mmCIF file of N, CA and C in Angstrom:
data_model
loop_
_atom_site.group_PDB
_atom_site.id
_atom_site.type_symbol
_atom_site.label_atom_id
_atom_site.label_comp_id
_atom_site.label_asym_id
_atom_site.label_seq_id
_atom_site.Cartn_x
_atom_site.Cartn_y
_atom_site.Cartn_z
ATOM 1 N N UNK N 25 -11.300 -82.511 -27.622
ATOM 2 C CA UNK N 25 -12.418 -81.689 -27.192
ATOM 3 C C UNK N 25 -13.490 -82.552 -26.504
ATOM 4 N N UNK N 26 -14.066 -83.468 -27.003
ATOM 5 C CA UNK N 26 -14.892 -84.685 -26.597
ATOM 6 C C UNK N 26 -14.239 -85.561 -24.928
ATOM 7 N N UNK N 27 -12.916 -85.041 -25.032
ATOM 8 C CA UNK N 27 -12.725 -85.834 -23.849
ATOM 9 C C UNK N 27 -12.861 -84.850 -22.466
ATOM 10 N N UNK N 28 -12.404 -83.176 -22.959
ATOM 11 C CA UNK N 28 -12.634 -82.664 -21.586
ATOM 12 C C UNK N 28 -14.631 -82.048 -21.785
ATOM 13 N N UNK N 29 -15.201 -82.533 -22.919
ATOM 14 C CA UNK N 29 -16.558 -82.659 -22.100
ATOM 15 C C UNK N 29 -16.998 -83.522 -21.181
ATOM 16 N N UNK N 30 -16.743 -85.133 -21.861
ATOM 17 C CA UNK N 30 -16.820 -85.941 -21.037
ATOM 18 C C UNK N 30 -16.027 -86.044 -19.458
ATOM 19 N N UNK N 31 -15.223 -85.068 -19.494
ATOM 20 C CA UNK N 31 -14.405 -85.423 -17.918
ATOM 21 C C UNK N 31 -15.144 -84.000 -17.105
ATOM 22 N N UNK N 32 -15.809 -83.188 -18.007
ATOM 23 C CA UNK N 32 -17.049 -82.307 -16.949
ATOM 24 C C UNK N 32 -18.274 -82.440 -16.851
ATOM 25 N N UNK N 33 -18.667 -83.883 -17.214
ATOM 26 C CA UNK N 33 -20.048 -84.250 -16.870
ATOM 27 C C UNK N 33 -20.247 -84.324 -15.647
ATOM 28 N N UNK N 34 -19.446 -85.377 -14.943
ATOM 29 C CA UNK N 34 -19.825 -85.799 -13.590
ATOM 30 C C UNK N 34 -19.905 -84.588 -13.096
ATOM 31 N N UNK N 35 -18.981 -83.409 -13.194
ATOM 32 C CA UNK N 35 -19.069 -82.139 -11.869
ATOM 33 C C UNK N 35 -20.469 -81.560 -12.750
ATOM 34 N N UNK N 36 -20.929 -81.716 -13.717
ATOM 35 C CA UNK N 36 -22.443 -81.291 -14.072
ATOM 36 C C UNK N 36 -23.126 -81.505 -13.566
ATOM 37 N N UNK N 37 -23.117 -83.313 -13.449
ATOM 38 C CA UNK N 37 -24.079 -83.723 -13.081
ATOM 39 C C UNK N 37 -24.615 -83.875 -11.401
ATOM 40 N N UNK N 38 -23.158 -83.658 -10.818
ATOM 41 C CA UNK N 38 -23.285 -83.640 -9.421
ATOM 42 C C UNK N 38 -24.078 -81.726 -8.870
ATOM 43 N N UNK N 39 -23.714 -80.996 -9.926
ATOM 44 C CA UNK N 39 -24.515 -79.686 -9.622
ATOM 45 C C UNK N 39 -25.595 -79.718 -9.596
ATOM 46 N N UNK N 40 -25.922 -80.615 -10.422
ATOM 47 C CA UNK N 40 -27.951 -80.404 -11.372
ATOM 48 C C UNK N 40 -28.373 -81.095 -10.473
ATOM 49 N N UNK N 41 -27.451 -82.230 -9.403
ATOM 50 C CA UNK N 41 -28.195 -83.052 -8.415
ATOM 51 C C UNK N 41 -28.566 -82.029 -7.018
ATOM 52 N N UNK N 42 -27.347 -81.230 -6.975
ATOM 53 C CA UNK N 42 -27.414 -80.178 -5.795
ATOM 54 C C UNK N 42 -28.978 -79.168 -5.831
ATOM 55 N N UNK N 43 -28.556 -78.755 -7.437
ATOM 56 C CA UNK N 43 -29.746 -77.662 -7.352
ATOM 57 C C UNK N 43 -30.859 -78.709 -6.876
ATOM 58 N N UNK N 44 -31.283 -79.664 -7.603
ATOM 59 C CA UNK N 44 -32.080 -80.601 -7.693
ATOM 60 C C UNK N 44 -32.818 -80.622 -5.998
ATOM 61 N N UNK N 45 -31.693 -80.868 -5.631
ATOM 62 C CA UNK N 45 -31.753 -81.557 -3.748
ATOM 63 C C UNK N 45 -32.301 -79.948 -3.103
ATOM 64 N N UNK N 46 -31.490 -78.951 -3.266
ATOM 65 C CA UNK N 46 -31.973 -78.022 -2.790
ATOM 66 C C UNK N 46 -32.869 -77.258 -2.805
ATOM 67 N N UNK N 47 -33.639 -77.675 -4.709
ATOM 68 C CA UNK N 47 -35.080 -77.294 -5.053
ATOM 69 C C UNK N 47 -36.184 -78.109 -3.957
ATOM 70 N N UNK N 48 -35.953 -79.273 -3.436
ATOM 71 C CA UNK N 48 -37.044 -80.040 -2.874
ATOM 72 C C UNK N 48 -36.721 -79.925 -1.315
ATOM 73 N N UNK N 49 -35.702 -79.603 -0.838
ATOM 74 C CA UNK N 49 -35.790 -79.356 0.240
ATOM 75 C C UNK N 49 -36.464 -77.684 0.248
ATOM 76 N N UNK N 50 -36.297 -76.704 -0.262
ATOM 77 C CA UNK N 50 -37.367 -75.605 -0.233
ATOM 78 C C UNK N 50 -38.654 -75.886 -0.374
ATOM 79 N N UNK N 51 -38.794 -77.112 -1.029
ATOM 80 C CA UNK N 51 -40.102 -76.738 -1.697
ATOM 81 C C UNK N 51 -41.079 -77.827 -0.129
ATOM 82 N N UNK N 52 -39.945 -78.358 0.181
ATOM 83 C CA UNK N 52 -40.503 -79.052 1.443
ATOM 84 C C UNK N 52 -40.838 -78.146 3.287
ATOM 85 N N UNK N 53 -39.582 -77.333 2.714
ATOM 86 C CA UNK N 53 -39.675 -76.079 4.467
ATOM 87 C C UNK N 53 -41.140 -75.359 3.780
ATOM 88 N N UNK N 54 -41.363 -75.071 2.736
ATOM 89 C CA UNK N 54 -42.381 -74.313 2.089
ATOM 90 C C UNK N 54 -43.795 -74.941 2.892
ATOM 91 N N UNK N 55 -43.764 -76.750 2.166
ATOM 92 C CA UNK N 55 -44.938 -77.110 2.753
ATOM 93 C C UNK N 55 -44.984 -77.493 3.921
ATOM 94 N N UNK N 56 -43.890 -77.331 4.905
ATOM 95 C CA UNK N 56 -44.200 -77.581 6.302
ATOM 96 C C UNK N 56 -44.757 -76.290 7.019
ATOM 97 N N UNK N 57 -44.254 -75.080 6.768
ATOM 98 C CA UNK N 57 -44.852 -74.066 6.805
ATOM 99 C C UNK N 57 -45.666 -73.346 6.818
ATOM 100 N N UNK N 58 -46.358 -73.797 5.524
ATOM 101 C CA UNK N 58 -47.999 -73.724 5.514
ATOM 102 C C UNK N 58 -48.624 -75.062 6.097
ATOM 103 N N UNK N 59 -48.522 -76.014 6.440
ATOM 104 C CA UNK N 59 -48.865 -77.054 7.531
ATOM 105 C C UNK N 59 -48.843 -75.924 8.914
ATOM 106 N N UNK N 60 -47.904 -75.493 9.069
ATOM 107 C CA UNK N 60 -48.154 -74.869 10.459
ATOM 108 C C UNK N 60 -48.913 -74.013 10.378
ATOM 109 N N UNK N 61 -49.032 -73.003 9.810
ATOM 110 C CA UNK N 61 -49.878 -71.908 9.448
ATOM 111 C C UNK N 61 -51.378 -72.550 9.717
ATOM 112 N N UNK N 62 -51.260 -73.459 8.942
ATOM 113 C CA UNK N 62 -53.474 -74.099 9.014
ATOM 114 C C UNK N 62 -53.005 -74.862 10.354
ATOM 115 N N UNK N 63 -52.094 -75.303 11.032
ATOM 116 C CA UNK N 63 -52.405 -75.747 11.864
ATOM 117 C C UNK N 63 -52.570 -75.191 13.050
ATOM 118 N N UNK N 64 -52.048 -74.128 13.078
ATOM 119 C CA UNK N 64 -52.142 -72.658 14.318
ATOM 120 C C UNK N 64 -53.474 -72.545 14.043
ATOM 121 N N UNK N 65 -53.933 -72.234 12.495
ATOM 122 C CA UNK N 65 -55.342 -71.732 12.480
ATOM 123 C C UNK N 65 -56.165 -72.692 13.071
ATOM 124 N N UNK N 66 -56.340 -73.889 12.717
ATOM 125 C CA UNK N 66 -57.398 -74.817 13.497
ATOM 126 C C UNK N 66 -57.312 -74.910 14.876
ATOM 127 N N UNK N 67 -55.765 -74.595 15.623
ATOM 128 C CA UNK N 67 -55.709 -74.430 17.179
ATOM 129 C C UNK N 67 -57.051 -72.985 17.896
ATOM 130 N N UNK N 68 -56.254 -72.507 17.269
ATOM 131 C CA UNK N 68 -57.556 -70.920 17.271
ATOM 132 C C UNK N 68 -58.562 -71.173 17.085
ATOM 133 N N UNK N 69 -59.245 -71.788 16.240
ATOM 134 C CA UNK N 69 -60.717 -71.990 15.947
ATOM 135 C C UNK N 69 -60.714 -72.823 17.014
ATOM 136 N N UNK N 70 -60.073 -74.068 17.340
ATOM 137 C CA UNK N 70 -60.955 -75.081 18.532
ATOM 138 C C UNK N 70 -61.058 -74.180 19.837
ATOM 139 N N UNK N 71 -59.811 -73.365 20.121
ATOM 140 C CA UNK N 71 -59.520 -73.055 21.060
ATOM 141 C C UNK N 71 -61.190 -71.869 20.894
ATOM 142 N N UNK N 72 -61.329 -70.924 20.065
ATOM 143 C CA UNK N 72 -62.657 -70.435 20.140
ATOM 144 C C UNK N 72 -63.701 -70.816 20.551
ATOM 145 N N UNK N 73 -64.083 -71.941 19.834
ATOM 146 C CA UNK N 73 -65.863 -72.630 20.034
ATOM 147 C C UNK N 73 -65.048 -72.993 21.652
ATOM 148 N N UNK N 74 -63.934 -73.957 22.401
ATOM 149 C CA UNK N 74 -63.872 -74.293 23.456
ATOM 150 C C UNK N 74 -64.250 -73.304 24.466
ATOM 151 N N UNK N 75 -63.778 -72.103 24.269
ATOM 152 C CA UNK N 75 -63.908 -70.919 25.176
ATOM 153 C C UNK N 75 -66.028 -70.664 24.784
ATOM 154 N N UNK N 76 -66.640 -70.700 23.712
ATOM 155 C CA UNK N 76 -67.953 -70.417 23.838
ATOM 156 C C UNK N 76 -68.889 -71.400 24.018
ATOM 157 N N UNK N 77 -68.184 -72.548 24.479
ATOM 158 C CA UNK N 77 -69.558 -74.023 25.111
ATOM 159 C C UNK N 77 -69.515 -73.389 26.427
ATOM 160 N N UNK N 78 -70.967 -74.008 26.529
ATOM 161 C CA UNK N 78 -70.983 -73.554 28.091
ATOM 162 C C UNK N 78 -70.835 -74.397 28.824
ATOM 163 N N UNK N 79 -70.566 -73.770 30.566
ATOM 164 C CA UNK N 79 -69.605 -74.694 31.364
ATOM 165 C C UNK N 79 -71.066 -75.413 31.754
ATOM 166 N N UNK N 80 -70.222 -76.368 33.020
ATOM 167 C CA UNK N 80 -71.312 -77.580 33.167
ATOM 168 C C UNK N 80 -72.087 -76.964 34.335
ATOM 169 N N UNK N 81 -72.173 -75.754 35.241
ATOM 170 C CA UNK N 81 -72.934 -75.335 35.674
ATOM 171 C C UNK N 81 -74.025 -74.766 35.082
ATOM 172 N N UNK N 82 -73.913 -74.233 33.766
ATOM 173 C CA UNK N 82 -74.660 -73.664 32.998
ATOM 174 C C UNK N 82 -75.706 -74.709 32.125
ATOM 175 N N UNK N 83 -75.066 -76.075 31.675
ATOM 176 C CA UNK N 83 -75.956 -76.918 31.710
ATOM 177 C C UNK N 83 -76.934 -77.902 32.560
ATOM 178 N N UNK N 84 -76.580 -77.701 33.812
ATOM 179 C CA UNK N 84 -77.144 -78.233 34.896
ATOM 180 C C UNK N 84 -78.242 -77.097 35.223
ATOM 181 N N UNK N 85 -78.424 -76.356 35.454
ATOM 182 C CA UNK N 85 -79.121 -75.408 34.945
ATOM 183 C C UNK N 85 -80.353 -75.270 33.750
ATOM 184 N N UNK N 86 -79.673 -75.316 32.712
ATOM 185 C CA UNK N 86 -80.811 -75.324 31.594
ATOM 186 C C UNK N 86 -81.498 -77.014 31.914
ATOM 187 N N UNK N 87 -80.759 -78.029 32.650
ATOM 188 C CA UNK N 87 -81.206 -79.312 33.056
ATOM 189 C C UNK N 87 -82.778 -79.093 33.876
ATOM 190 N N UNK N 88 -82.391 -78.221 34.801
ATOM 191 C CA UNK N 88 -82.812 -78.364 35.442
ATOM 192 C C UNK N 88 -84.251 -77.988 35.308
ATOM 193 N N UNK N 89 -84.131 -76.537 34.403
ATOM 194 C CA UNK N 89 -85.446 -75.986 34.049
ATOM 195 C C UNK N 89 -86.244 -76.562 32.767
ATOM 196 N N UNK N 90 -85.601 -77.851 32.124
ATOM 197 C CA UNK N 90 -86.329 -78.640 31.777
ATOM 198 C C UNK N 90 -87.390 -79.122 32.494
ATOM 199 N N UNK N 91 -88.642 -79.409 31.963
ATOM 200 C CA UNK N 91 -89.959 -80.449 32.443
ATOM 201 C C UNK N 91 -90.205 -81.542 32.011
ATOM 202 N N UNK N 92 -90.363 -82.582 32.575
ATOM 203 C CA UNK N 92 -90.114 -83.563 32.193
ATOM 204 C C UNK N 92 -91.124 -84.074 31.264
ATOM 205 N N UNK N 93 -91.330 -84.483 30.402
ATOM 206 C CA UNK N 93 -92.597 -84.476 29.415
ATOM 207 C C UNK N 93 -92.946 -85.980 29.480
ATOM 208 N N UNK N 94 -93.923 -86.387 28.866
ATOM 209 C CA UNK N 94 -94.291 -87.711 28.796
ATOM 210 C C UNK N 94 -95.231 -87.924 27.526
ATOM 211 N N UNK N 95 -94.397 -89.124 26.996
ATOM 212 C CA UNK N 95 -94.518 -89.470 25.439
ATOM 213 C C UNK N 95 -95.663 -90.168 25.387
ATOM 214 N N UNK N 96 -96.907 -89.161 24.540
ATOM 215 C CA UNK N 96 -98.530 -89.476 24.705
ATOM 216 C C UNK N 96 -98.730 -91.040 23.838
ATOM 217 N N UNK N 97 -97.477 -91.055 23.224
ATOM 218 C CA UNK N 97 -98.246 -92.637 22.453
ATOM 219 C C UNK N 97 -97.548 -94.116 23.344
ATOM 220 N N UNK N 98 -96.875 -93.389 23.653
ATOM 221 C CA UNK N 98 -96.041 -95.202 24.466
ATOM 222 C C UNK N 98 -96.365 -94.825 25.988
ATOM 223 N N UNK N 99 -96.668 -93.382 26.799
ATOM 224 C CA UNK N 99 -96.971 -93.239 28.230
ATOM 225 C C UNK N 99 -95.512 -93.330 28.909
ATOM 226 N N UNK N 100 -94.499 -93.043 28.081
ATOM 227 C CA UNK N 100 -93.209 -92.978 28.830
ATOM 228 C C UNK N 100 -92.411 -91.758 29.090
ATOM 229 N N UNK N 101 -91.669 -91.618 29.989
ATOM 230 C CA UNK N 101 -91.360 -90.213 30.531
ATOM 231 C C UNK N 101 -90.124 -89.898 29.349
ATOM 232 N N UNK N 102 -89.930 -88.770 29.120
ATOM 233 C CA UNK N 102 -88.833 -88.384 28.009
ATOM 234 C C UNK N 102 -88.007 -87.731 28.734
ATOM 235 N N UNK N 103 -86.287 -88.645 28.043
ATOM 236 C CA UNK N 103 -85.322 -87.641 29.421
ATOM 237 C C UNK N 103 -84.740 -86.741 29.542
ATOM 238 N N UNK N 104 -84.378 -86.044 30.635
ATOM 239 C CA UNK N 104 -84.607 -84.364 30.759
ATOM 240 C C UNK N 104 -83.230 -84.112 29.982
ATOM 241 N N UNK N 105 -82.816 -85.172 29.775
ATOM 242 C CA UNK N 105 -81.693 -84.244 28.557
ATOM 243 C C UNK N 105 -82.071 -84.250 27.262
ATOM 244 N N UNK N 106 -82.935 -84.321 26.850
ATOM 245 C CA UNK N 106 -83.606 -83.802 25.524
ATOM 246 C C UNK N 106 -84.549 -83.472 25.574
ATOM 247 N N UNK N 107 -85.185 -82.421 23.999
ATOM 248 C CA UNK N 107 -85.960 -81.829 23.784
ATOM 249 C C UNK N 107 -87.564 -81.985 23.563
ATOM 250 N N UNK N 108 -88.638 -81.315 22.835
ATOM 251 C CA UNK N 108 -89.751 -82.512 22.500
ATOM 252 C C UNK N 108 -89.418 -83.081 20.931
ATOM 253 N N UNK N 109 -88.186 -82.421 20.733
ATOM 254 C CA UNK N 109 -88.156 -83.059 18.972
ATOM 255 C C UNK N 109 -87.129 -84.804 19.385
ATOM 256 N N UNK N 110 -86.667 -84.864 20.663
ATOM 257 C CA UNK N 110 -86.153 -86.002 20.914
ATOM 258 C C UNK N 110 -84.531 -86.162 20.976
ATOM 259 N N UNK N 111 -84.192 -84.619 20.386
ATOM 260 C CA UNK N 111 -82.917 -84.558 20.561
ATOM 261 C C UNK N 111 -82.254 -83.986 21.427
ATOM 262 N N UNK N 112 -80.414 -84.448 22.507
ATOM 263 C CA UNK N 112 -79.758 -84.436 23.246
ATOM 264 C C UNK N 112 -79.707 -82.754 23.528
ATOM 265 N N UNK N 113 -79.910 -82.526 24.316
ATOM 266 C CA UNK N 113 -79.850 -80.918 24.837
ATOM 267 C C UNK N 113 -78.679 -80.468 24.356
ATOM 268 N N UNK N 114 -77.490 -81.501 24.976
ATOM 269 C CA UNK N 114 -76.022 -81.298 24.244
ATOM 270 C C UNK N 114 -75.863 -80.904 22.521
ATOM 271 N N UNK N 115 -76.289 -82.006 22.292
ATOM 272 C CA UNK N 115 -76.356 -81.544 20.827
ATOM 273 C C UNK N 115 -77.066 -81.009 19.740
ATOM 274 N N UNK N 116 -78.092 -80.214 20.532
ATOM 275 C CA UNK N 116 -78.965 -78.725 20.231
ATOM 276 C C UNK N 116 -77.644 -77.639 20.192
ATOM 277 N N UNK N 117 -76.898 -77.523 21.738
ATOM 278 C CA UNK N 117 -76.429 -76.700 21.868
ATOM 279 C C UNK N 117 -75.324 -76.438 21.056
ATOM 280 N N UNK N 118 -74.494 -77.811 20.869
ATOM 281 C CA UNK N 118 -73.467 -77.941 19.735
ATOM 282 C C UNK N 118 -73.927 -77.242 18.088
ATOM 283 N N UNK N 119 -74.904 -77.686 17.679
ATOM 284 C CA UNK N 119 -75.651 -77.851 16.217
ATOM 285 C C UNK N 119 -75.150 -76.041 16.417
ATOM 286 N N UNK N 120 -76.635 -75.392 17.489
ATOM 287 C CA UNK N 120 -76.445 -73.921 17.577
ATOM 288 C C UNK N 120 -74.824 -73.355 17.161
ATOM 289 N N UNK N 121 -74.234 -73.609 18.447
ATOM 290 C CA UNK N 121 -72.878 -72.936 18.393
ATOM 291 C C UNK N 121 -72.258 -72.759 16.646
ATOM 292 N N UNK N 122 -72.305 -74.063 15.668
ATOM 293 C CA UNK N 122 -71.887 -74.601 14.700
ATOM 294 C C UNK N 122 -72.506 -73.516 13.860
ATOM 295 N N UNK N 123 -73.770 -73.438 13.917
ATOM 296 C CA UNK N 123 -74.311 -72.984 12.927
ATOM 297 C C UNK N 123 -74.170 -71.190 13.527
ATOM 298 N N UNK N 124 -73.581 -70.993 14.053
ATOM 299 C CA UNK N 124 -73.783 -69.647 14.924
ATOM 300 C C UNK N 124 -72.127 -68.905 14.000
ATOM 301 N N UNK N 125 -71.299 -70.119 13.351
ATOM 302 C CA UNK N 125 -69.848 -69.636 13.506
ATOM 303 C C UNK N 125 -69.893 -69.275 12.098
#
């Protein structure tokens, strides 16, 4: 009796390796899957904010109707791509968009 257990281990053990192999390859298509899933989603989101920056005519523009101010303690001109708080027009507009989503 002991000998035909021992002569059906190996085909045991070669099953429990199968299920084994075939549990982690599911469990791997699983997490590539949802990898794609968030990764479609983050395509969509960039692809969003990309479609709502504005183009560079539109910042040449708000450039333009900037005035050029001049900084009362040093007497130096402040440049027309920023604001009077000192920050990049660009990244007013970015911050906005961000905080807009």
């Amino acid at each position: 009796m002991h000998h035909l257990v021992n002569e059906f281990r190996p085909h045991q053990a070669r099953e429990t390796l199968r299920v084994m192999l075939e549990m982690q390859k599911r469990q791997r298509i699983e997490t590539a899957e949802r990898f794609q899933r968030h990764l479609d989603q983050a395509l969509d989101v960039l692809q969003q904010a990309a479609q709502t920056l504005p183009d560079e005519s539109q910042l040449e523009l708000m450039n333009k109707l900037l005035i050029p101010q001049q900084d009362t303690l040093r007497g130096e001109e402040i440049p027309k791509d920023t604001d009077i708080s000192g920050c990049s027009i660009k990244d007013k507009l970015m911050c906005d968009i961000i905080d807009a989503m």
